[in-house]
Short mmCIF file of C-alpha atoms in Angstrom, two decimals:
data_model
loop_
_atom_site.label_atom_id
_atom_site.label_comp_id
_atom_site.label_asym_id
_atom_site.label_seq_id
_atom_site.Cartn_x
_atom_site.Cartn_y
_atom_site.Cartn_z
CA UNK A 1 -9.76 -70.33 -16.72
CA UNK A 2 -12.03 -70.58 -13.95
CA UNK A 3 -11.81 -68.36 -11.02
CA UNK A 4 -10.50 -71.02 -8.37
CA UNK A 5 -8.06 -71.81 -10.88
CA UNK A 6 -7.08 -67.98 -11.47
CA UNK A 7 -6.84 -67.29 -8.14
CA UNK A 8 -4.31 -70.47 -7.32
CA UNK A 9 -2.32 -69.70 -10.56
CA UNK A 10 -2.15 -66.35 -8.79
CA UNK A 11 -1.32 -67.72 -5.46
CA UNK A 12 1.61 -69.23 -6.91
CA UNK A 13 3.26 -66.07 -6.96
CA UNK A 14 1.45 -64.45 -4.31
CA UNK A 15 0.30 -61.59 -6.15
CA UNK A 16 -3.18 -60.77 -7.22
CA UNK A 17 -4.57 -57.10 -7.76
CA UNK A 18 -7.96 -56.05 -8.44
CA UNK A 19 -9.09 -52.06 -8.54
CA UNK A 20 -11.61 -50.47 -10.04
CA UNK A 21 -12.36 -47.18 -12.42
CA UNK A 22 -15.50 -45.51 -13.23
CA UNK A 23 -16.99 -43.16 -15.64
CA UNK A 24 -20.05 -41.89 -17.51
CA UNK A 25 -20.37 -41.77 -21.71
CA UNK A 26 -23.50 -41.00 -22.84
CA UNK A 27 -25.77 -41.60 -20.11
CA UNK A 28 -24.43 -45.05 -19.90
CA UNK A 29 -21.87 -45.38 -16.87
CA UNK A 30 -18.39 -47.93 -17.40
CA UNK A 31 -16.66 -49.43 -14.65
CA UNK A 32 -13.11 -50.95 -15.25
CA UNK A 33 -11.93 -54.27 -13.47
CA UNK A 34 -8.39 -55.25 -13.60
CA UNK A 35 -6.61 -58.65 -12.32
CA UNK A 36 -2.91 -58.95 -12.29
CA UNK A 37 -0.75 -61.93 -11.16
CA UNK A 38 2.23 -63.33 -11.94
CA UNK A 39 3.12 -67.71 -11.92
CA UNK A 40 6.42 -68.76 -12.37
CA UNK A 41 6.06 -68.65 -15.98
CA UNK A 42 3.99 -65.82 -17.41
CA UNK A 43 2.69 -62.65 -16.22
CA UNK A 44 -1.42 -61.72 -16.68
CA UNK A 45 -2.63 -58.52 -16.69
CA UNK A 46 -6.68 -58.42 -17.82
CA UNK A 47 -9.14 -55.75 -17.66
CA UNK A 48 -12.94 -56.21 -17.81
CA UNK A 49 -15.64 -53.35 -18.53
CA UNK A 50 -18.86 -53.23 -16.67
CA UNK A 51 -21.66 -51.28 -18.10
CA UNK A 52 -24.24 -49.86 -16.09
CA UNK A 53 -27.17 -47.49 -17.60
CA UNK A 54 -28.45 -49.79 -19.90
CA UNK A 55 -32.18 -49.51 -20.85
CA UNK A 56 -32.37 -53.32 -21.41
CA UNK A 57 -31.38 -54.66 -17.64
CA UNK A 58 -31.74 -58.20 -18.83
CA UNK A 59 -29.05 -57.63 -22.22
CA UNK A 60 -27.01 -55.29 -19.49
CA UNK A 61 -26.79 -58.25 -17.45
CA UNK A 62 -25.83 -60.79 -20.24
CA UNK A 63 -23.13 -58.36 -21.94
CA UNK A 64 -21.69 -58.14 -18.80
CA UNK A 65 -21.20 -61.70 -18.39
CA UNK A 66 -19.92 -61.88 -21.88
CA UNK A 67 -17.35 -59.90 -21.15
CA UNK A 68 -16.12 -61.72 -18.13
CA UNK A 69 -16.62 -65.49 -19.57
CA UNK A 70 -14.46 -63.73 -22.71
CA UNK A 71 -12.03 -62.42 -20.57
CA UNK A 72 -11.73 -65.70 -18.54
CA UNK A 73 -11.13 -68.12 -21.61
CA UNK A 74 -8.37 -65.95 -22.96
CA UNK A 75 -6.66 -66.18 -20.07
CA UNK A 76 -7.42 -69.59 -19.74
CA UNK A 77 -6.16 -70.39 -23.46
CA UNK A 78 -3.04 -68.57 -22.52
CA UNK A 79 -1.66 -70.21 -19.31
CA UNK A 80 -1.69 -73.37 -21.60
CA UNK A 81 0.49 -71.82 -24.27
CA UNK A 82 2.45 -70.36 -21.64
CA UNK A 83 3.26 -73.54 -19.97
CA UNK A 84 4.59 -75.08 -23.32
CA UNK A 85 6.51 -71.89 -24.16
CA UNK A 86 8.00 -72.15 -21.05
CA UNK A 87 10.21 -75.49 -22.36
CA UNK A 88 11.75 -72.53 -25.29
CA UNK A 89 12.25 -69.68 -23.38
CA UNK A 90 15.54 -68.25 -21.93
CA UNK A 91 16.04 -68.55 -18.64
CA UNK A 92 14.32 -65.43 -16.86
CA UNK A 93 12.13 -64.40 -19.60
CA UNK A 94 8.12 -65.51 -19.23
CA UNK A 95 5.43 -65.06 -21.59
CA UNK A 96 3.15 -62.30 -20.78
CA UNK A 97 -0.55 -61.35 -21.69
CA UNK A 98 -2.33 -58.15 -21.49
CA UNK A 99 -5.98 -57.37 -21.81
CA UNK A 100 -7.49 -53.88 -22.29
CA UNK A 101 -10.79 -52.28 -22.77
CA UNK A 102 -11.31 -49.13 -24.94
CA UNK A 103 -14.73 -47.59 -24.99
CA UNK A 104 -15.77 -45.87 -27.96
CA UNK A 105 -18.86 -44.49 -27.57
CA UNK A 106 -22.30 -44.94 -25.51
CA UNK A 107 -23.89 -42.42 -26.54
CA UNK A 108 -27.65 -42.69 -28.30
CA UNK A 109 -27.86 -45.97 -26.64
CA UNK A 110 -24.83 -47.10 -29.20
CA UNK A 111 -22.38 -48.91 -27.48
CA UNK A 112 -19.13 -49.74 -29.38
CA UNK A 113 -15.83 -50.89 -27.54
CA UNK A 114 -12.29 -52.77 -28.42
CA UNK A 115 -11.01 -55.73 -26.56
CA UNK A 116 -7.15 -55.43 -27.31
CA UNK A 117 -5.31 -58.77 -26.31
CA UNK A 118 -1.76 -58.66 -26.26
CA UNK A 119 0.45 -61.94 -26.32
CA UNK A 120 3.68 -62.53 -26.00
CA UNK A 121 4.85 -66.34 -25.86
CA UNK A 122 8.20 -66.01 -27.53
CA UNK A 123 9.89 -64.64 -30.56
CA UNK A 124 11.40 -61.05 -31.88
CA UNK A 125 7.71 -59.34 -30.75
CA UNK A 126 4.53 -59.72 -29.32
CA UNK A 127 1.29 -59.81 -31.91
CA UNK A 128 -1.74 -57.42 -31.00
CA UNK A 129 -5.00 -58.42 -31.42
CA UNK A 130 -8.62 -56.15 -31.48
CA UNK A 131 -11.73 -58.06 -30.53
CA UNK A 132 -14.87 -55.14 -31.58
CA UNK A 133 -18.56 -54.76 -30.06
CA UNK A 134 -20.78 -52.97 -31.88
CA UNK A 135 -24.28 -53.18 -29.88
CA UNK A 136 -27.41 -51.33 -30.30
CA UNK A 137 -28.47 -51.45 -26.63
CA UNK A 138 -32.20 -49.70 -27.87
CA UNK A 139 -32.69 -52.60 -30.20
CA UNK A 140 -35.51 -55.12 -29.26
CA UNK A 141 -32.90 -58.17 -29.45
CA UNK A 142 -29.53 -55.87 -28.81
CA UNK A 143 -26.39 -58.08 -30.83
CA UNK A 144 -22.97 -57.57 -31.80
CA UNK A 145 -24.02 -55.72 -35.18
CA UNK A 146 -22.31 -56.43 -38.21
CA UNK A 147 -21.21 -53.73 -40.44
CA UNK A 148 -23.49 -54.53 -43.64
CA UNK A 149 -26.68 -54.36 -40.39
CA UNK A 150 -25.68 -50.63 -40.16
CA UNK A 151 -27.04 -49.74 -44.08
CA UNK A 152 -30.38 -49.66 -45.80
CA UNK A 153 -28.05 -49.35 -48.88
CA UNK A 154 -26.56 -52.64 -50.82
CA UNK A 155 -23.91 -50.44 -52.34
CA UNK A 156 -22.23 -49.40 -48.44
CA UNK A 157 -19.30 -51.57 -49.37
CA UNK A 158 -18.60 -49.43 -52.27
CA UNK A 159 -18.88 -45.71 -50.96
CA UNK A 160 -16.90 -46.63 -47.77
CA UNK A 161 -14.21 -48.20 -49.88
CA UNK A 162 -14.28 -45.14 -52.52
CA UNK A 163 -14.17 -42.49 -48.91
CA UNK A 164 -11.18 -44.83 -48.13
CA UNK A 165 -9.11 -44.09 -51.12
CA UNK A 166 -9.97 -40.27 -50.73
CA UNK A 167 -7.89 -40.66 -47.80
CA UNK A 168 -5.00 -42.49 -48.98
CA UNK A 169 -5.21 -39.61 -52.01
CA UNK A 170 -5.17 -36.95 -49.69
CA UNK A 171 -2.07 -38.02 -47.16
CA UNK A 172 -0.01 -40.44 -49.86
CA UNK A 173 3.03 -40.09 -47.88
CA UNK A 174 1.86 -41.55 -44.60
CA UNK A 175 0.34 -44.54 -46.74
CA UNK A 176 2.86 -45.04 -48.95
CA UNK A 177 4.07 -48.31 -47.67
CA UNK A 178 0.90 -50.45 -47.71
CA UNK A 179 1.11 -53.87 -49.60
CA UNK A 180 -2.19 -53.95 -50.25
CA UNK A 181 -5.28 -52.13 -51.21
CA UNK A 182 -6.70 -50.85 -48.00
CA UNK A 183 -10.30 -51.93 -48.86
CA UNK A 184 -13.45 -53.50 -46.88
CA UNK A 185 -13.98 -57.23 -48.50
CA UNK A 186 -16.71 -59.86 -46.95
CA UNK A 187 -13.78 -61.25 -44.76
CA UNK A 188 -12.19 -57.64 -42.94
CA UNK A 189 -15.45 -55.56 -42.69
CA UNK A 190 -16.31 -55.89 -39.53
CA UNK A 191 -13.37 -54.75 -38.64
CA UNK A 192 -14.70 -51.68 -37.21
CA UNK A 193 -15.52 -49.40 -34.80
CA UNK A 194 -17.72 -46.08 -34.13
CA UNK A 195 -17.03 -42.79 -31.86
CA UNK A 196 -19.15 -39.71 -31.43
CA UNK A 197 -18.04 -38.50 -35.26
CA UNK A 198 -16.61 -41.39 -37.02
CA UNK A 199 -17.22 -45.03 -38.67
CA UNK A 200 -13.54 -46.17 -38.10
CA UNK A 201 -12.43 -49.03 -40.63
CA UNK A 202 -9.34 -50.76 -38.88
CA UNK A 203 -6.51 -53.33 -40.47
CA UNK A 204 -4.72 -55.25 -38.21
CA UNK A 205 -0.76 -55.44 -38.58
CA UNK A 206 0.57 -57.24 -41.49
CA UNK A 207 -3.06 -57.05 -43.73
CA UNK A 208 -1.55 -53.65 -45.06
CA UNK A 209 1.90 -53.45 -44.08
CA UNK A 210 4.90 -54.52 -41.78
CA UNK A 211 4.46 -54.82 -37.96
CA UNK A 212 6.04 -51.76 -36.92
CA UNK A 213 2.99 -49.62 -38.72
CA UNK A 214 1.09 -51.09 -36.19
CA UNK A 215 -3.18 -50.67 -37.02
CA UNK A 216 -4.02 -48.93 -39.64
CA UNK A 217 -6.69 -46.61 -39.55
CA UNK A 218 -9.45 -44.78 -41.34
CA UNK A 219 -11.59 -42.53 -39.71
CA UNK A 220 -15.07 -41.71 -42.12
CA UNK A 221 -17.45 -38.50 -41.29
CA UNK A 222 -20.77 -40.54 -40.15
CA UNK A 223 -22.30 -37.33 -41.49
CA UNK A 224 -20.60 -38.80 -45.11
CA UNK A 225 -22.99 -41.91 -44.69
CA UNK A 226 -25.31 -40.69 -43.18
CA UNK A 227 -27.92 -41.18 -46.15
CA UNK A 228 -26.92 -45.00 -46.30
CA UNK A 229 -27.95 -45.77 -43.19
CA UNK A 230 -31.04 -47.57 -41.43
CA UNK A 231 -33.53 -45.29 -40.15
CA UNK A 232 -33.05 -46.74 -36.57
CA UNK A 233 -29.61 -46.04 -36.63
CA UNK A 234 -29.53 -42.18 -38.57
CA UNK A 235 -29.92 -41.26 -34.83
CA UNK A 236 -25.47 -42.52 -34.27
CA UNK A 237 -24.82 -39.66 -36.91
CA UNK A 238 -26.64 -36.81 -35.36
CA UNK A 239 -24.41 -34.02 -34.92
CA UNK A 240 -24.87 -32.25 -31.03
#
């Protein structure tokens, strides 16, 4: 949705609110965004993250506006869903939508973030979706990286998946109701994201279990991989 369109979706309801938050990871400074308004069917709620610090001003500048063209097509994608759900709905209930940025890390230079969309056009629940960005910002052509880009090592897939059952071993109670074998495959992979400590390998609901478990989660020691990794990026599993 463009912003002329935004803003007279918005006017419909006479409510639009922007604001602003602010703070430093790493050296490299984040800025939060947020629009809220309300139309007679639905009510939008979106955040977009601004990144300032970047080495690269020309990438800084073009992640930046990938964010906000991102941010603007979801919302765009979901006033037309809204409008048809609005025909199924009970009276008084509107679809909603809910954007949020979570910032991982910055630091080294490594940016990694989740874009969580949340949805709700009808039906018992609402479905939660994560959108990663994995970017090496000190890269000559910085990119959304994909997991196998991390390793030097062809057999990644294997160790992360054998570290993964480790886990289950260790807690089999809290994983005790998964469906499936919580393993990396070509398709789920880059499902992932990296803090300070960890390589994070996430499912989404219903890959591993029932909705109610929500994501599931397994944190790995980057200090574990460390060895697998490219040289360029040994530096995300420095410890201090």
């Amino acid at each position: 949705m463009t912003r002329h369109k935004m803003a007279a979706a918005a006017a419909a309801s006479a409510l639009i609110f922007i604001s602003g938050c602010a703070g430093m990871l790493g050296g490299i400074s984040t800025s939060i965004e947020t629009e809220e308004f309300e139309t007679d069917y639905s009510t939008v709620y979106a955040e977009k993250i601004v990144f300032k610090g970047i080495e690269n001003k020309d990438y800084e500048s073009e992640l930046n506006l990938s964010v906000e063209s991102d941010v603007d097509a979801a919302v765009a994608e979901f006033d037309g869903l809204a409008q048809e759900a609005a025909e199924l709905l009970p009276e008084g209930v509107k679809s909603s939508f809910r954007i949020t940025q979570d910032v991982k890390r910055t630091k080294d230079g490594f940016i990694s973030f989740i874009e969580e969309h949340y949805i709700y056009v009808g039906g018992a629940h609402g479905n939660t979706s994560w959108f990663p960005r994995n970017i090496d910002t000190l890269s000559a052509e910085p990119h959304d990286l994909a997991l196998s880009e991390l390793f030097s090592d062809d057999g990644y897939r294997e160790t992360i998946n054998r570290l993964i059952d480790e886990e289950v071993e260790k807690d089999p109670e809290k994983y005790s109701e998964l469906w499936a074998e919580p393993h990396i495959t070509e398709d789920t992979e880059n499902n992932y994201y990296i803090t300070d400590e960890d390589l994070v390998i996430f499912f989404p609901p219903y890959t591993l279990s029932y909705y109610a478990k929500g994501f599931i989660e397994f944190n790995i020691r980057l200090t574990e991989i460390e060895g697998m990794l490219k040289d360029e990026y040994k530096r995300i599993a420095a410890v201090g």
